[in-house]
Short mmCIF file of C-alpha atoms in Angstrom, two decimals:
data_model
loop_
_atom_site.label_atom_id
_atom_site.label_comp_id
_atom_site.label_asym_id
_atom_site.label_seq_id
_atom_site.Cartn_x
_atom_site.Cartn_y
_atom_site.Cartn_z
CA MET A 24 106.79 -77.90 -121.40
CA ALA A 25 107.96 -81.34 -120.39
CA THR A 26 109.99 -81.68 -117.20
CA PRO A 27 113.60 -82.61 -118.10
CA LYS A 28 114.71 -86.07 -117.05
CA LEU A 29 117.12 -86.33 -114.17
CA LYS A 30 120.50 -87.78 -115.04
CA GLU A 31 121.45 -90.98 -113.25
CA ARG A 32 124.94 -89.58 -112.58
CA HIS A 33 123.51 -86.54 -110.77
CA LEU A 34 121.34 -88.77 -108.58
CA GLU A 35 124.31 -90.97 -107.75
CA ILE A 36 126.34 -87.90 -106.77
CA PHE A 37 123.42 -86.75 -104.62
CA ARG A 38 123.29 -90.14 -102.84
CA ILE A 39 127.01 -90.07 -102.03
CA VAL A 40 126.94 -86.49 -100.78
CA MET A 41 123.93 -87.31 -98.61
CA ALA A 42 125.72 -90.36 -97.23
CA THR A 43 128.99 -88.55 -96.46
CA GLN A 44 127.58 -85.04 -95.83
CA SER A 45 130.95 -83.81 -97.01
CA LEU A 46 131.96 -82.63 -100.46
CA THR A 47 135.56 -83.61 -99.76
CA ALA A 48 134.68 -87.17 -98.75
CA ALA A 49 132.17 -87.53 -101.59
CA ALA A 50 134.68 -86.29 -104.16
CA ARG A 51 137.25 -88.78 -102.88
CA HIS A 52 134.72 -91.62 -103.06
CA LEU A 53 133.63 -90.72 -106.58
CA GLY A 54 137.14 -90.02 -107.84
CA VAL A 55 136.37 -86.48 -108.95
CA SER A 56 137.52 -83.01 -107.88
CA GLN A 57 135.61 -81.12 -105.21
CA PRO A 58 134.88 -78.13 -107.50
CA SER A 59 133.34 -80.36 -110.19
CA LEU A 60 131.21 -82.01 -107.51
CA SER A 61 129.99 -78.64 -106.30
CA VAL A 62 129.05 -77.73 -109.87
CA ALA A 63 127.10 -81.00 -110.28
CA ILE A 64 125.14 -80.39 -107.07
CA LYS A 65 124.38 -76.81 -108.15
CA ARG A 66 123.11 -78.03 -111.53
CA LEU A 67 120.83 -80.55 -109.81
CA GLU A 68 119.46 -77.85 -107.51
CA ASP A 69 118.86 -75.52 -110.49
CA GLN A 70 117.08 -78.28 -112.38
CA LEU A 71 114.87 -79.12 -109.41
CA GLY A 72 114.36 -75.49 -108.42
CA VAL A 73 115.04 -76.24 -104.76
CA ALA A 74 118.00 -76.06 -102.40
CA LEU A 75 119.30 -79.45 -101.32
CA PHE A 76 121.94 -78.41 -98.80
CA ALA A 77 122.54 -75.50 -96.46
CA ARG A 78 125.84 -74.41 -94.93
CA ILE A 79 125.49 -74.26 -91.14
CA SER A 80 128.55 -73.75 -88.96
CA GLY A 81 130.76 -74.92 -91.83
CA ARG A 82 128.80 -78.15 -92.31
CA MET A 83 126.60 -79.29 -95.23
CA VAL A 84 123.15 -79.91 -93.81
CA PRO A 85 120.50 -81.55 -96.04
CA THR A 86 117.23 -79.70 -96.40
CA GLU A 87 113.91 -81.37 -95.71
CA GLU A 88 113.36 -81.65 -99.48
CA ALA A 89 116.70 -83.42 -99.83
CA ARG A 90 115.72 -85.97 -97.18
CA LEU A 91 112.42 -86.69 -98.93
CA ILE A 92 114.15 -86.97 -102.30
CA LEU A 93 116.75 -89.35 -100.83
CA ALA A 94 114.02 -91.67 -99.53
CA GLU A 95 112.60 -92.02 -103.06
CA VAL A 96 116.02 -92.31 -104.67
CA GLU A 97 116.95 -95.14 -102.28
CA ARG A 98 113.67 -96.95 -102.93
CA VAL A 99 114.19 -96.83 -106.71
CA HIS A 100 117.87 -97.71 -106.31
CA GLN A 101 117.00 -100.86 -104.34
CA GLN A 102 114.40 -101.85 -106.93
CA SER A 103 116.97 -101.32 -109.69
CA GLU A 104 119.45 -103.58 -107.88
CA MET A 105 116.76 -106.22 -107.43
CA LEU A 106 115.93 -106.03 -111.14
CA SER A 107 119.62 -106.36 -111.99
CA ASP A 108 119.91 -109.43 -109.75
CA VAL A 109 116.85 -111.03 -111.36
CA VAL A 110 118.13 -110.38 -114.89
CA TYR A 111 121.53 -111.86 -114.07
CA SER A 112 119.85 -114.81 -112.35
CA ILE A 113 117.85 -115.55 -115.49
CA ALA A 114 120.93 -115.17 -117.69
CA ARG A 115 122.86 -117.62 -115.50
CA GLY A 116 119.98 -120.08 -115.42
CA GLN A 117 119.47 -119.74 -111.67
CA ALA A 118 115.80 -118.78 -112.03
CA THR A 119 115.03 -121.51 -114.55
CA THR A 120 114.01 -125.16 -114.53
CA PHE A 121 116.59 -127.39 -116.20
CA ARG A 122 114.83 -130.47 -117.52
CA PHE A 123 116.87 -133.26 -119.04
CA GLY A 124 116.88 -137.01 -119.44
CA ALA A 125 119.23 -139.94 -118.95
CA THR A 126 119.30 -143.64 -119.59
CA PRO A 127 120.15 -145.80 -116.56
CA SER A 128 123.84 -146.35 -117.32
CA ILE A 129 124.65 -142.65 -117.07
CA GLY A 130 121.83 -141.86 -114.68
CA MET A 131 123.00 -144.27 -112.00
CA ARG A 132 126.37 -142.82 -111.01
CA LEU A 133 127.91 -140.34 -113.41
CA LEU A 134 124.94 -138.02 -113.82
CA PRO A 135 124.16 -137.50 -110.10
CA LYS A 136 127.75 -136.41 -109.51
CA ALA A 137 127.49 -133.87 -112.34
CA VAL A 138 124.13 -132.55 -111.16
CA ARG A 139 125.54 -132.10 -107.67
CA GLN A 140 128.23 -129.83 -109.11
CA LEU A 141 125.60 -127.87 -111.06
CA GLN A 142 123.60 -127.46 -107.87
CA LEU A 143 126.63 -126.23 -105.91
CA LYS A 144 127.32 -123.67 -108.64
CA GLY A 145 123.70 -122.50 -108.82
CA THR A 146 123.29 -123.41 -112.48
CA ALA A 147 119.49 -123.67 -112.28
CA GLY A 148 116.74 -123.00 -109.79
CA THR A 149 115.02 -126.36 -110.27
CA TYR A 150 116.22 -129.65 -111.78
CA TYR A 151 113.94 -132.18 -113.44
CA CYS A 152 115.56 -135.46 -114.47
CA ASP A 153 113.64 -137.95 -116.60
CA SER A 154 114.74 -141.58 -116.64
CA LEU A 155 114.36 -142.85 -120.21
CA PRO A 156 114.66 -146.11 -122.09
CA GLN A 157 116.84 -145.73 -125.17
CA ARG A 158 113.88 -146.08 -127.55
CA ASP A 159 112.32 -142.88 -126.16
CA VAL A 160 115.37 -140.61 -126.45
CA ARG A 161 114.69 -139.36 -129.99
CA ASP A 162 111.05 -138.39 -129.39
CA TYR A 163 111.90 -136.86 -126.01
CA LEU A 164 114.26 -134.44 -127.74
CA LEU A 165 112.32 -133.78 -130.94
CA PHE A 166 109.12 -132.94 -129.07
CA GLY A 167 110.96 -130.65 -126.64
CA GLN A 168 110.20 -132.55 -123.47
CA GLY A 169 113.70 -131.84 -122.16
CA SER A 170 116.85 -129.99 -123.16
CA CYS A 171 119.20 -132.95 -123.56
CA VAL A 172 119.70 -136.64 -122.80
CA ALA A 173 122.79 -138.40 -121.46
CA THR A 174 123.19 -141.98 -122.67
CA ILE A 175 125.69 -144.61 -123.86
CA ALA A 176 123.95 -145.13 -127.19
CA THR A 177 124.05 -143.07 -130.38
CA VAL A 178 120.94 -141.55 -131.93
CA GLU A 179 120.78 -141.71 -135.71
CA ASP A 180 118.81 -138.63 -136.72
CA PRO A 181 119.94 -135.53 -138.65
CA LEU A 182 118.03 -133.31 -136.21
CA ILE A 183 119.89 -134.64 -133.17
CA ASP A 184 123.22 -133.12 -132.13
CA THR A 185 125.58 -135.44 -130.28
CA VAL A 186 128.47 -134.51 -127.99
CA LYS A 187 130.80 -137.22 -126.71
CA ILE A 188 131.46 -137.13 -122.98
CA GLY A 189 134.03 -139.87 -122.66
CA GLU A 190 134.49 -143.60 -122.99
CA ALA A 191 135.03 -146.47 -120.60
CA ASN A 192 135.78 -150.17 -120.74
CA LEU A 193 133.51 -152.99 -119.61
CA VAL A 194 133.91 -154.29 -116.07
CA CYS A 195 132.89 -157.46 -114.28
CA VAL A 196 131.05 -156.63 -111.06
CA VAL A 197 131.30 -159.21 -108.27
CA PRO A 198 130.64 -159.28 -104.52
CA ALA A 199 133.62 -158.20 -102.41
CA GLY A 200 134.16 -161.77 -101.18
CA HIS A 201 134.11 -163.37 -104.64
CA PRO A 202 137.23 -165.32 -105.75
CA LEU A 203 137.77 -162.85 -108.62
CA ALA A 204 137.49 -159.76 -106.41
CA SER A 205 141.23 -159.48 -105.85
CA ARG A 206 142.09 -159.67 -109.56
CA SER A 207 143.30 -156.52 -111.36
CA SER A 208 141.58 -157.69 -114.57
CA VAL A 209 139.65 -160.65 -115.96
CA THR A 210 138.78 -162.16 -119.32
CA PRO A 211 135.43 -163.59 -120.45
CA GLY A 212 136.94 -167.04 -120.03
CA ASP A 213 137.64 -166.33 -116.34
CA ILE A 214 133.95 -165.85 -115.56
CA MET A 215 132.68 -168.96 -117.36
CA GLY A 216 130.86 -171.16 -114.87
CA ASP A 217 129.65 -168.21 -112.74
CA THR A 218 125.98 -167.27 -112.70
CA LEU A 219 125.89 -164.35 -115.15
CA ILE A 220 123.29 -161.63 -114.69
CA SER A 221 123.09 -159.84 -118.02
CA PHE A 222 121.10 -158.27 -120.84
CA ALA A 223 119.33 -159.41 -123.99
CA PRO A 224 121.53 -159.57 -127.12
CA ALA A 225 119.71 -156.72 -128.92
CA THR A 226 120.20 -154.18 -126.10
CA THR A 227 123.06 -151.66 -126.01
CA HIS A 228 124.79 -153.54 -123.19
CA GLY A 229 124.11 -156.89 -124.79
CA LEU A 230 125.74 -155.83 -128.05
CA HIS A 231 128.86 -154.51 -126.31
CA ILE A 232 129.20 -157.58 -124.12
CA ASP A 233 128.73 -160.04 -126.99
CA GLU A 234 131.31 -158.22 -129.11
CA THR A 235 133.82 -158.45 -126.25
CA PHE A 236 133.13 -162.17 -125.80
CA ARG A 237 133.63 -162.71 -129.55
CA ARG A 238 137.05 -161.12 -129.30
CA TRP A 239 137.97 -163.88 -126.88
CA GLY A 240 136.24 -166.65 -128.80
CA VAL A 241 133.77 -167.22 -125.98
CA VAL A 242 129.96 -167.45 -126.13
CA ARG A 243 128.06 -165.58 -123.44
CA GLU A 244 125.81 -167.76 -121.30
CA THR A 245 123.33 -165.66 -119.33
CA SER A 246 121.53 -167.23 -116.37
CA VAL A 247 119.48 -164.22 -115.23
CA PHE A 248 118.22 -161.60 -117.70
CA VAL A 249 117.55 -158.03 -116.58
CA HIS A 250 116.52 -154.82 -118.34
CA PHE A 251 118.29 -152.20 -116.22
CA VAL A 252 121.70 -151.78 -114.64
CA GLU A 253 120.10 -151.06 -111.24
CA ALA A 254 118.61 -154.56 -111.26
CA ALA A 255 121.92 -156.13 -112.27
CA LEU A 256 123.77 -154.41 -109.42
CA THR A 257 121.07 -155.23 -106.90
CA PHE A 258 121.08 -158.90 -107.91
CA VAL A 259 124.85 -159.06 -107.55
CA ALA A 260 124.63 -157.44 -104.11
CA GLU A 261 122.15 -160.17 -103.12
CA GLY A 262 124.67 -162.87 -104.08
CA ILE A 263 122.63 -164.14 -107.04
CA GLY A 264 125.58 -163.95 -109.43
CA ILE A 265 127.95 -161.57 -111.20
CA THR A 266 127.36 -159.07 -113.98
CA ILE A 267 129.14 -157.16 -116.75
CA LEU A 268 128.55 -153.43 -117.13
CA ASP A 269 130.18 -150.37 -118.58
CA ALA A 270 132.45 -148.66 -116.05
CA PHE A 271 130.12 -145.62 -115.98
CA SER A 272 127.39 -147.76 -114.45
CA ALA A 273 129.72 -149.36 -111.91
CA MET A 274 131.22 -146.15 -110.50
CA ASP A 275 131.46 -146.23 -106.68
CA CYS A 276 129.97 -149.72 -106.51
CA THR A 277 132.30 -150.46 -103.57
CA SER A 278 129.83 -148.55 -101.39
CA SER A 279 127.39 -151.43 -102.01
CA GLY A 280 129.96 -154.09 -101.14
CA LEU A 281 130.80 -154.79 -104.78
CA VAL A 282 134.02 -154.79 -106.80
CA ALA A 283 134.34 -153.72 -110.45
CA ILE A 284 137.13 -155.53 -112.30
CA PRO A 285 138.23 -154.34 -115.78
CA ILE A 286 137.72 -156.84 -118.59
CA GLU A 287 140.78 -157.20 -120.79
CA ASN A 288 140.47 -156.20 -124.45
CA SER A 289 136.86 -155.15 -123.98
CA VAL A 290 134.79 -152.97 -126.27
CA MET A 291 135.03 -149.29 -125.26
CA VAL A 292 131.66 -147.84 -124.35
CA SER A 293 131.12 -144.16 -125.20
CA ALA A 294 128.91 -141.76 -123.26
CA TYR A 295 127.07 -138.99 -125.06
CA VAL A 296 124.81 -136.01 -124.48
CA HIS A 297 122.20 -135.58 -127.23
CA SER A 298 120.18 -132.44 -127.92
CA CYS A 299 117.84 -131.25 -130.65
CA LEU A 300 119.14 -128.97 -133.40
CA LEU A 301 115.70 -127.36 -133.80
CA ARG A 302 116.16 -125.27 -130.64
CA PRO A 303 119.13 -123.62 -128.90
CA ARG A 304 120.87 -125.73 -126.28
CA PRO A 305 120.55 -123.93 -122.93
CA LEU A 306 123.58 -122.86 -120.95
CA ALA A 307 122.70 -125.42 -118.25
CA ALA A 308 123.10 -128.24 -120.79
CA ASP A 309 126.56 -126.96 -121.77
CA LYS A 310 127.52 -126.85 -118.11
CA LEU A 311 126.22 -130.39 -117.63
CA ILE A 312 128.38 -131.58 -120.52
CA ALA A 313 131.44 -129.92 -118.97
CA GLU A 314 130.80 -131.50 -115.56
CA LEU A 315 130.19 -134.96 -117.04
CA ARG A 316 133.46 -134.73 -118.95
CA ALA A 317 135.38 -133.61 -115.89
CA ILE A 318 134.00 -136.38 -113.68
CA ALA A 319 134.63 -139.04 -116.32
CA ALA A 320 138.21 -137.78 -116.68
CA ASP A 321 138.78 -137.79 -112.92
CA ALA A 322 137.53 -141.37 -112.77
CA GLY A 323 140.17 -142.39 -115.30
CA MET A 324 137.74 -142.73 -118.19
CA ARG A 325 138.81 -141.33 -121.51
#
C-alpha cells in the first residue's frame, strides 16, 4: 500500500509549532483556533505513526523525531523558496539576456538613458546592444539576431511591427562660443557661410535636412561629409564646423561643450522601435519602449 502524501498545510503548521513551541502562539500566527491546530497536529502524528511533541511541565517539547523531520522540512522549504525566486526571476526577465539593436541617432543619447533605467529596475540579467546601420535593421530582426531595434527610420516590411516612441525637431549644433550659440532658434539661412558637417542626400538625416532647407528655399552646402552622428558631434567639438542633427542625437551635448539650437519650421523626426511579428516581443522590449517614451517626453520631445 502506497504511503499517503503529506499535506503542505500540515507541514506548515508543524513548522510554526516547532518555531513557537506553543499552540497558542502558533494558532495566533496562523489565524486559526487552538483546538483546530491541536487536531491538525494529531492528524499529522497519526499519519506518520510517531509522536511529535510531549507535554513536560506544561510545555510542548519536540521529540527527537520531530527535530529530524524539521531539519528536512526546512531544507525542502528553502529549496522551494529558491525555486520560486528563480521562476519569478525568469518571468521578470532578470535571468535572461536582452539583446537589441539601435542605429546611432537613438543609440548615442536616448537609448543609454533608457537602458540605465532598465538596469536599475532589474529588467534583465545581461544586456547586449548591437549598433546597426539602417540597411541591416530588417535582416537583424527577421533572422532573430535581437529582439528589437530603435531607430529614426521606418522599415517597410509586413513582418516588421513598428511602435512610435516620439518625435523631435532638427537642431543646429555649434560650439559653445559660436556666434549662434546664444540664439533661441535659427533658420537654414542663418547658417549659410558656416562650415557644415553633414550627411549624404540619400541618408535618413540627409533627407530630413534637405526637406527642411527646401521649406526655406535654401540649398544645403556641405563642406564635410560624415556617416555617423558621433563623427559629426566630434568634428563640431574640434571646431571644424557646425552640424544639423535630430534632437535625439543632440541630447546632453552641452556636456561636450556644444549647444543645440532648434531650427525653425524643421521636419519632425520620429523615433521608432521595430520588432519581428514572427516571434513574441519579450517583456524587456516592452519595458524599453516605455522608458524611451518617458525619457523623450521628459526632454520635451513629442
